[in-house]
Coordinates of C-alpha atoms in Angstrom, one line a residue:
M1 CA 0.0 0.0 0.0
A2 CA 2.9 2.4 0.8
R3 CA 4.3 1.9 -2.7
R4 CA 1.0 2.7 -4.3
R5 CA 0.7 5.9 -2.2
Q6 CA 4.2 6.9 -3.2
R7 CA 3.7 6.3 -7.0
L8 CA 0.6 8.4 -7.3
A9 CA 1.9 11.1 -5.1
E10 CA 5.2 11.1 -7.0
R11 CA 3.4 11.7 -10.3
R12 CA 1.4 14.5 -8.8
Q13 CA 4.6 16.1 -7.5
A14 CA 6.3 15.6 -10.8
V15 CA 3.8 17.8 -12.6
G16 CA 4.2 20.4 -10.0
L17 CA 0.8 20.1 -8.2
T18 CA -0.1 20.2 -4.6
Q19 CA -2.9 18.1 -3.3
E20 CA -5.0 21.3 -2.9
V21 CA -4.4 22.4 -6.5
L22 CA -5.2 19.0 -7.9
A23 CA -8.4 18.8 -5.8
E24 CA -9.5 22.2 -7.0
R25 CA -8.9 21.3 -10.7
L26 CA -10.9 18.1 -10.3
G27 CA -13.7 19.7 -8.2
V28 CA -13.2 17.4 -5.2
D29 CA -12.1 17.9 -1.6
R30 CA -8.4 17.6 -0.7
S31 CA -9.3 14.7 1.5
T32 CA -10.4 12.8 -1.6
I33 CA -6.9 13.2 -3.0
V34 CA -5.4 12.1 0.3
R35 CA -7.5 8.9 0.3
W36 CA -6.5 8.1 -3.3
E37 CA -2.8 8.5 -2.5
A38 CA -3.2 6.5 0.7
G39 CA -4.8 3.7 -1.2
T40 CA -7.9 3.7 1.1
A41 CA -10.2 4.8 -1.8
S42 CA -10.1 4.7 -5.6
P43 CA -11.3 7.2 -8.2
Q44 CA -14.6 6.3 -9.8
P45 CA -14.4 5.3 -13.5
W46 CA -16.0 8.6 -14.7
M47 CA -13.4 10.6 -12.7
R48 CA -10.3 8.8 -14.1
P49 CA -10.1 10.6 -17.4
R50 CA -10.1 13.9 -15.6
L51 CA -7.5 12.7 -13.1
A52 CA -5.3 11.3 -15.9
N53 CA -5.5 14.6 -17.7
G54 CA -4.5 16.5 -14.5
L55 CA -1.5 14.2 -14.1
H56 CA -0.5 14.3 -17.8
V57 CA -0.8 10.6 -18.3
T58 CA -3.1 8.3 -20.3
V59 CA -6.0 6.5 -18.6
D60 CA -4.1 3.2 -19.0
E61 CA -1.0 4.8 -17.4
L62 CA -3.2 6.0 -14.5
D63 CA -4.6 2.5 -14.0
D64 CA -1.0 1.3 -13.7
L65 CA -0.3 4.0 -11.0
L66 CA -3.5 2.9 -9.2
T67 CA -2.9 -0.9 -9.4
Q68 CA -2.3 -2.4 -6.1
E69 CA 0.8 -4.6 -6.2
S70 CA 0.1 -8.3 -5.3
E71 CA 3.5 -10.0 -5.8
P72 CA 4.7 -12.4 -3.0
G73 CA 5.2 -10.3 0.1
G74 CA 3.1 -7.4 -1.3
P75 CA 0.2 -5.8 0.5
A76 CA -2.5 -8.1 -0.8
A77 CA -0.5 -11.2 0.2
E78 CA 0.1 -9.7 3.6
T79 CA -3.6 -9.1 4.0
R80 CA -4.4 -12.7 3.2
Q81 CA -1.7 -13.9 5.6
R82 CA -3.3 -11.8 8.4
A83 CA -6.6 -13.4 7.6
L84 CA -5.2 -16.7 8.9
D85 CA -4.6 -15.0 12.3
P86 CA -7.8 -13.1 13.2
A87 CA -5.9 -11.5 16.2
Q88 CA -4.1 -9.4 13.6
T89 CA -7.4 -8.2 12.0
D90 CA -7.5 -4.4 12.4
L91 CA -8.7 -1.2 10.7
A92 CA -5.6 -1.2 8.5
T93 CA -6.5 -4.6 7.2
A94 CA -10.1 -3.5 6.5
A95 CA -8.8 -0.5 4.6
E96 CA -6.5 -2.6 2.5
L97 CA -9.4 -4.9 1.7
R98 CA -11.6 -1.9 0.9
S99 CA -9.0 -0.6 -1.5
E100 CA -8.7 -3.9 -3.3
F101 CA -12.5 -4.2 -3.6
E102 CA -12.7 -0.7 -5.1
E103 CA -10.1 -1.5 -7.7
L104 CA -12.2 -4.5 -8.8
A105 CA -15.4 -2.4 -8.8
A106 CA -13.7 0.3 -10.9
R107 CA -12.9 -2.3 -13.6
Y108 CA -16.6 -3.2 -14.0
D109 CA -17.5 -0.7 -16.6
R110 CA -14.7 -1.5 -19.0
T111 CA -14.1 -5.2 -18.5
P112 CA -16.2 -8.3 -19.2
S113 CA -17.9 -9.3 -16.0
A114 CA -17.2 -13.0 -16.5
S115 CA -13.5 -12.2 -16.2
L116 CA -14.1 -10.5 -12.8
L117 CA -16.3 -13.2 -11.2
A118 CA -13.5 -15.4 -9.8
K119 CA -11.7 -12.4 -8.2
G120 CA -15.0 -11.1 -6.8
G121 CA -15.9 -14.4 -5.3
E122 CA -12.4 -14.7 -3.8
Q123 CA -12.7 -11.2 -2.2
L124 CA -16.2 -11.9 -0.9
S125 CA -15.0 -15.2 0.8
L126 CA -12.1 -13.5 2.4
I127 CA -14.1 -10.5 3.6
T128 CA -16.8 -12.8 5.0
F129 CA -14.3 -14.9 6.9
M130 CA -12.5 -11.9 8.4
A131 CA -15.8 -10.2 9.3
R132 CA -16.8 -13.3 11.3
K133 CA -13.5 -13.3 13.2
A134 CA -13.1 -9.6 13.7
P135 CA -13.1 -8.1 17.2
R136 CA -16.3 -6.3 18.0
G137 CA -16.4 -2.5 17.3
R138 CA -15.3 -0.4 14.5
T139 CA -13.2 -3.1 12.7
E140 CA -16.1 -5.5 12.6
R141 CA -18.4 -2.7 11.4
E142 CA -16.0 -1.7 8.6
L143 CA -15.7 -5.3 7.4
L144 CA -19.4 -5.9 7.5
S145 CA -20.0 -2.7 5.5
L146 CA -17.5 -4.0 3.0
Q147 CA -19.2 -7.4 2.9
G148 CA -22.5 -5.7 2.1
D149 CA -20.9 -3.8 -0.8
A150 CA -19.2 -7.1 -2.0
F151 CA -22.6 -8.9 -2.0
T152 CA -24.0 -6.2 -4.1
L153 CA -21.1 -6.2 -6.6
M154 CA -21.3 -10.0 -6.9
G155 CA -24.9 -9.7 -7.8
Q156 CA -24.1 -7.1 -10.4
L157 CA -21.3 -9.2 -11.9
V158 CA -23.3 -12.4 -12.0
W159 CA -26.3 -10.7 -13.6
D160 CA -24.2 -8.9 -16.2
A161 CA -22.1 -12.0 -17.0
S162 CA -25.3 -14.0 -17.6
Q163 CA -26.5 -11.3 -20.0
R164 CA -29.2 -10.4 -17.5
R165 CA -30.6 -13.9 -17.4
D166 CA -29.6 -15.3 -14.0
H167 CA -32.1 -13.3 -11.9
A168 CA -32.2 -15.7 -9.0
T169 CA -28.5 -15.7 -8.2
A170 CA -28.3 -11.9 -8.5
R171 CA -31.3 -11.4 -6.2
S172 CA -29.8 -13.8 -3.7
Y173 CA -26.6 -11.7 -3.5
Y174 CA -28.7 -8.5 -3.2
D175 CA -30.9 -10.0 -0.5
Q176 CA -27.7 -10.8 1.5
G177 CA -26.5 -7.3 1.0
V178 CA -29.9 -6.0 2.4
T179 CA -29.6 -8.3 5.4
V180 CA -26.1 -7.0 6.2
A181 CA -27.1 -3.4 5.7
R182 CA -30.1 -3.8 8.1
R183 CA -27.9 -5.3 10.7
L184 CA -25.7 -2.3 10.4
R185 CA -28.6 0.1 10.2
D186 CA -26.9 1.5 7.1
H187 CA -29.6 3.1 4.9
A188 CA -27.3 3.9 2.0
L189 CA -26.0 0.3 1.8
E190 CA -29.6 -1.0 2.1
G191 CA -30.9 1.4 -0.5
H192 CA -28.2 0.5 -3.0
A193 CA -28.9 -3.2 -2.7
L194 CA -32.7 -2.6 -3.1
L195 CA -32.1 -0.4 -6.1
R196 CA -30.0 -3.2 -7.7
T197 CA -32.9 -5.6 -7.1
C198 CA -35.2 -3.1 -8.8
Y199 CA -32.9 -3.3 -11.9
V200 CA -33.5 -7.1 -12.1
A201 CA -37.3 -6.6 -11.9
L202 CA -37.3 -3.8 -14.5
Y203 CA -34.8 -5.0 -17.1
G204 CA -34.6 -8.7 -16.4
A205 CA -38.1 -9.9 -15.4
Q206 CA -39.7 -7.0 -17.4
D207 CA -41.9 -6.5 -14.3
P208 CA -42.3 -2.7 -14.0
R209 CA -44.9 -2.8 -11.2
T210 CA -42.5 -4.7 -9.0
G211 CA -39.6 -2.6 -10.2
L212 CA -41.6 0.5 -9.2
D213 CA -42.3 -0.8 -5.7
L214 CA -38.6 -1.6 -5.2
A215 CA -37.4 1.8 -6.6
L216 CA -39.8 3.7 -4.2
Q217 CA -38.6 1.5 -1.3
A218 CA -35.0 2.3 -2.2
A219 CA -35.8 6.0 -2.4
A220 CA -37.6 6.0 1.0
T221 CA -34.8 4.0 2.6
A222 CA -32.1 6.5 1.4
R223 CA -34.1 9.7 1.7
S224 CA -32.7 10.7 5.1
I225 CA -29.0 10.1 4.3
S226 CA -28.3 10.3 0.5
P227 CA -29.8 12.7 -2.0
A228 CA -27.7 10.9 -4.7
L229 CA -29.2 7.5 -4.0
T230 CA -32.7 8.9 -3.6
G231 CA -32.4 10.6 -6.9
M232 CA -31.1 7.5 -8.6
A233 CA -34.0 5.5 -7.2
L234 CA -36.5 8.1 -8.4
L235 CA -35.0 8.0 -11.9
H236 CA -35.8 4.3 -12.0
A237 CA -39.2 4.9 -10.6
G238 CA -39.7 7.2 -13.5
E239 CA -38.6 4.5 -15.9
A240 CA -41.0 2.0 -14.3
H241 CA -43.9 4.6 -14.8
A242 CA -42.8 5.0 -18.5
M243 CA -42.8 1.3 -19.1
L244 CA -46.3 1.3 -17.7
G245 CA -47.3 4.1 -20.0
E246 CA -47.9 6.5 -17.1
A247 CA -46.4 9.7 -18.6
K248 CA -47.5 12.2 -15.9
D249 CA -46.2 10.0 -13.1
C250 CA -43.0 9.6 -15.0
E251 CA -42.5 13.3 -15.4
R252 CA -43.1 13.8 -11.7
A253 CA -40.6 11.2 -10.8
L254 CA -37.9 12.6 -13.1
N255 CA -38.4 16.1 -11.7
A256 CA -38.2 14.9 -8.2
A257 CA -35.0 12.9 -9.1
Q258 CA -33.4 15.9 -10.6
R259 CA -34.1 18.0 -7.4
H260 CA -32.5 15.3 -5.2
L261 CA -29.4 14.9 -7.5
E262 CA -28.8 18.6 -7.5
R263 CA -28.6 18.5 -3.7
S264 CA -25.9 15.8 -3.6
D265 CA -22.4 16.9 -2.6
G266 CA -19.1 15.4 -1.5
L267 CA -20.5 14.5 1.9
D268 CA -23.3 12.4 0.4
A269 CA -23.0 8.8 1.5
A270 CA -23.5 7.5 -2.0
A271 CA -22.1 10.4 -4.1
D272 CA -19.7 8.0 -5.9
L273 CA -22.6 6.0 -7.3
V274 CA -23.8 9.0 -9.5
S275 CA -21.9 9.7 -12.7
P276 CA -22.2 12.4 -15.4
G277 CA -25.0 11.5 -17.7
Q278 CA -27.0 9.6 -15.1
F279 CA -30.1 11.8 -15.5
G280 CA -29.9 11.9 -19.3
R281 CA -29.4 8.2 -19.7
L282 CA -32.6 7.4 -17.7
A283 CA -34.6 10.3 -19.1
G284 CA -33.8 9.2 -22.6
S285 CA -34.9 5.7 -21.8
C286 CA -38.1 7.0 -20.3
Y287 CA -39.1 9.0 -23.3
L288 CA -38.2 6.1 -25.6
S289 CA -40.7 3.9 -23.7
L290 CA -43.3 6.7 -23.9
G291 CA -42.9 6.9 -27.6
Q292 CA -41.5 10.4 -27.5
H293 CA -38.6 9.5 -29.8
R294 CA -37.3 12.9 -30.7
R295 CA -37.1 14.0 -27.1
A296 CA -35.4 10.7 -26.2
Q297 CA -32.9 11.3 -29.0
Q298 CA -31.9 14.6 -27.6
F299 CA -31.2 13.3 -24.2
L300 CA -29.4 10.2 -25.5
E301 CA -27.1 12.0 -27.9
T302 CA -25.9 14.3 -25.2
T303 CA -25.4 11.5 -22.7
A304 CA -23.5 9.3 -25.2
A305 CA -20.9 12.0 -25.6
E306 CA -20.6 12.3 -21.8
L307 CA -20.0 8.6 -21.1
Q308 CA -16.7 8.0 -22.9
D309 CA -15.2 6.1 -19.9
R310 CA -18.3 4.2 -18.8
R311 CA -18.4 1.8 -21.6
K312 CA -21.1 -0.6 -20.5
S313 CA -23.4 2.2 -19.7
R314 CA -22.5 3.9 -23.0
A315 CA -23.4 0.8 -25.0
I316 CA -26.9 0.8 -23.5
V317 CA -27.3 4.5 -24.3
L318 CA -26.1 3.9 -27.9
G319 CA -28.5 1.0 -28.2
N320 CA -31.4 3.1 -27.1
L321 CA -30.3 5.9 -29.3
T322 CA -30.3 3.5 -32.2
L323 CA -33.9 2.6 -31.4
A324 CA -34.9 6.2 -31.3
Y325 CA -33.4 6.8 -34.7
I326 CA -35.1 3.6 -36.2
R327 CA -38.5 4.6 -34.9
Q328 CA -38.1 8.0 -36.6
R329 CA -37.0 6.1 -39.8
E330 CA -33.5 7.7 -39.6
V331 CA -31.8 4.5 -40.8
D332 CA -28.4 6.0 -41.7
A333 CA -28.0 7.5 -38.2
A334 CA -29.2 4.2 -36.6
V335 CA -26.6 2.1 -38.5
I336 CA -23.8 4.4 -37.5
T337 CA -24.9 4.4 -33.8
L338 CA -25.4 0.7 -33.7
A339 CA -22.0 0.1 -35.1
E340 CA -20.5 2.2 -32.3
A341 CA -22.5 0.3 -29.7
I342 CA -21.2 -3.0 -31.1
T343 CA -17.6 -1.7 -30.9
E344 CA -18.1 -1.0 -27.2
L345 CA -19.6 -4.4 -26.6
E346 CA -16.7 -6.2 -28.4
E347 CA -14.6 -5.0 -25.5
T348 CA -16.9 -5.2 -22.5
R349 CA -19.6 -7.9 -23.3
G350 CA -22.0 -5.8 -21.1
G351 CA -25.3 -7.8 -20.7
G352 CA -27.5 -4.7 -20.7
G353 CA -26.0 -3.3 -23.8
L354 CA -26.2 -6.7 -25.6
N355 CA -29.9 -7.0 -24.9
V356 CA -30.6 -3.5 -26.2
V357 CA -28.4 -3.9 -29.3
F358 CA -30.2 -7.2 -30.2
S359 CA -33.5 -5.4 -29.9
A360 CA -32.3 -2.6 -32.2
A361 CA -31.0 -5.1 -34.7
K362 CA -34.4 -6.8 -34.9
E363 CA -36.0 -3.5 -35.6
L364 CA -33.6 -2.9 -38.5
R365 CA -34.8 -6.1 -40.3
P366 CA -37.1 -4.2 -42.7
W367 CA -33.8 -2.8 -44.2
R368 CA -31.8 -6.0 -44.1
Q369 CA -31.3 -5.9 -47.9
D370 CA -29.3 -2.7 -47.5
P371 CA -25.6 -3.7 -47.6
V372 CA -24.7 -1.5 -44.7
V373 CA -27.4 -3.0 -42.5
A374 CA -26.3 -6.5 -43.6
D375 CA -22.8 -5.7 -42.5
I376 CA -24.1 -4.6 -39.1
H377 CA -25.9 -7.9 -38.7
D378 CA -22.8 -9.8 -39.7
R379 CA -20.8 -7.9 -37.0
L380 CA -23.5 -8.8 -34.4
F381 CA -23.4 -12.4 -35.4
A382 CA -19.6 -12.5 -35.1
L383 CA -20.0 -10.9 -31.6
M384 CA -22.5 -13.6 -30.6
A385 CA -20.2 -16.3 -31.8
T386 CA -17.5 -15.2 -29.4
M387 CA -19.8 -15.1 -26.3

């Protein structure tokens, strides 16, 4: 961990920046920079391009600076060794595990989930073991909080790797996350797990009524502690209303979501869950469901440009934008956008993006004799062959 702190801090110093100046340029608190350099927290995916630019490195070079070393005798190995001796479990161990977990979570949006499952399962097993053996008090609480996050991430990975088909396993992980959160009385942790369960209902089971109930439950749970999480939950409540054809209720939910998101700040317990484009992505999807295709297009075009480093989310946005173009019979624009979505999916294999792209390809069938459309279908078939 010390070497990681030194490498990131050395790069900042090499470009002549203090922690205060870098924090000001990125629009974060100095304490955030301190945590990044200490290895107790990691920059979220949407923040990494800005941090890389501030440090005059590429995103890949930044990832190398942030990579926790795991060679024999390194920090990760030391953490696992301490797990064999619960008497040595302390806050420093919990912080190291948290850092390792955040590194894995940060890879989600640019890496196929199937390749992360083994590591996620290994982390969850170690965290669970250490939480059971930890001394009562703050160390136990920190490890249980991390366990709750790990349950939620595993549900996310399993569902995405299964192309959003394995609803039961995902829900099982989320339910365990809710149980841990309620034991801790952690409303942000509970609300996040409930919101993830809502996604399964909305986008997997295609059950907007259940999804709406879960979204509202998540919003109510988080309302007293996190405007960010409350806003996200209300965005998905809006999408559930849109799927049900309830336009006025959808608009009310979107407006309420926007008000909550605008209140979020760096002290918000779930601020790191909200990324640029969050509102536009969901609003665009809502208007698409409501048949307001031009309005959906406007939101989705803007959002796609904002999500350059959130590749799985961007593939979903591009897929929905393709559908908006098709339904306005703008085939040329649809083909270009669908090709871009497929390019993202060739790297990430995101389950949500794959489902939307397959739907868009089906709606392009009336133009399948067009050579450009035929080429797009060939690319999609080639992608399917590699799954």
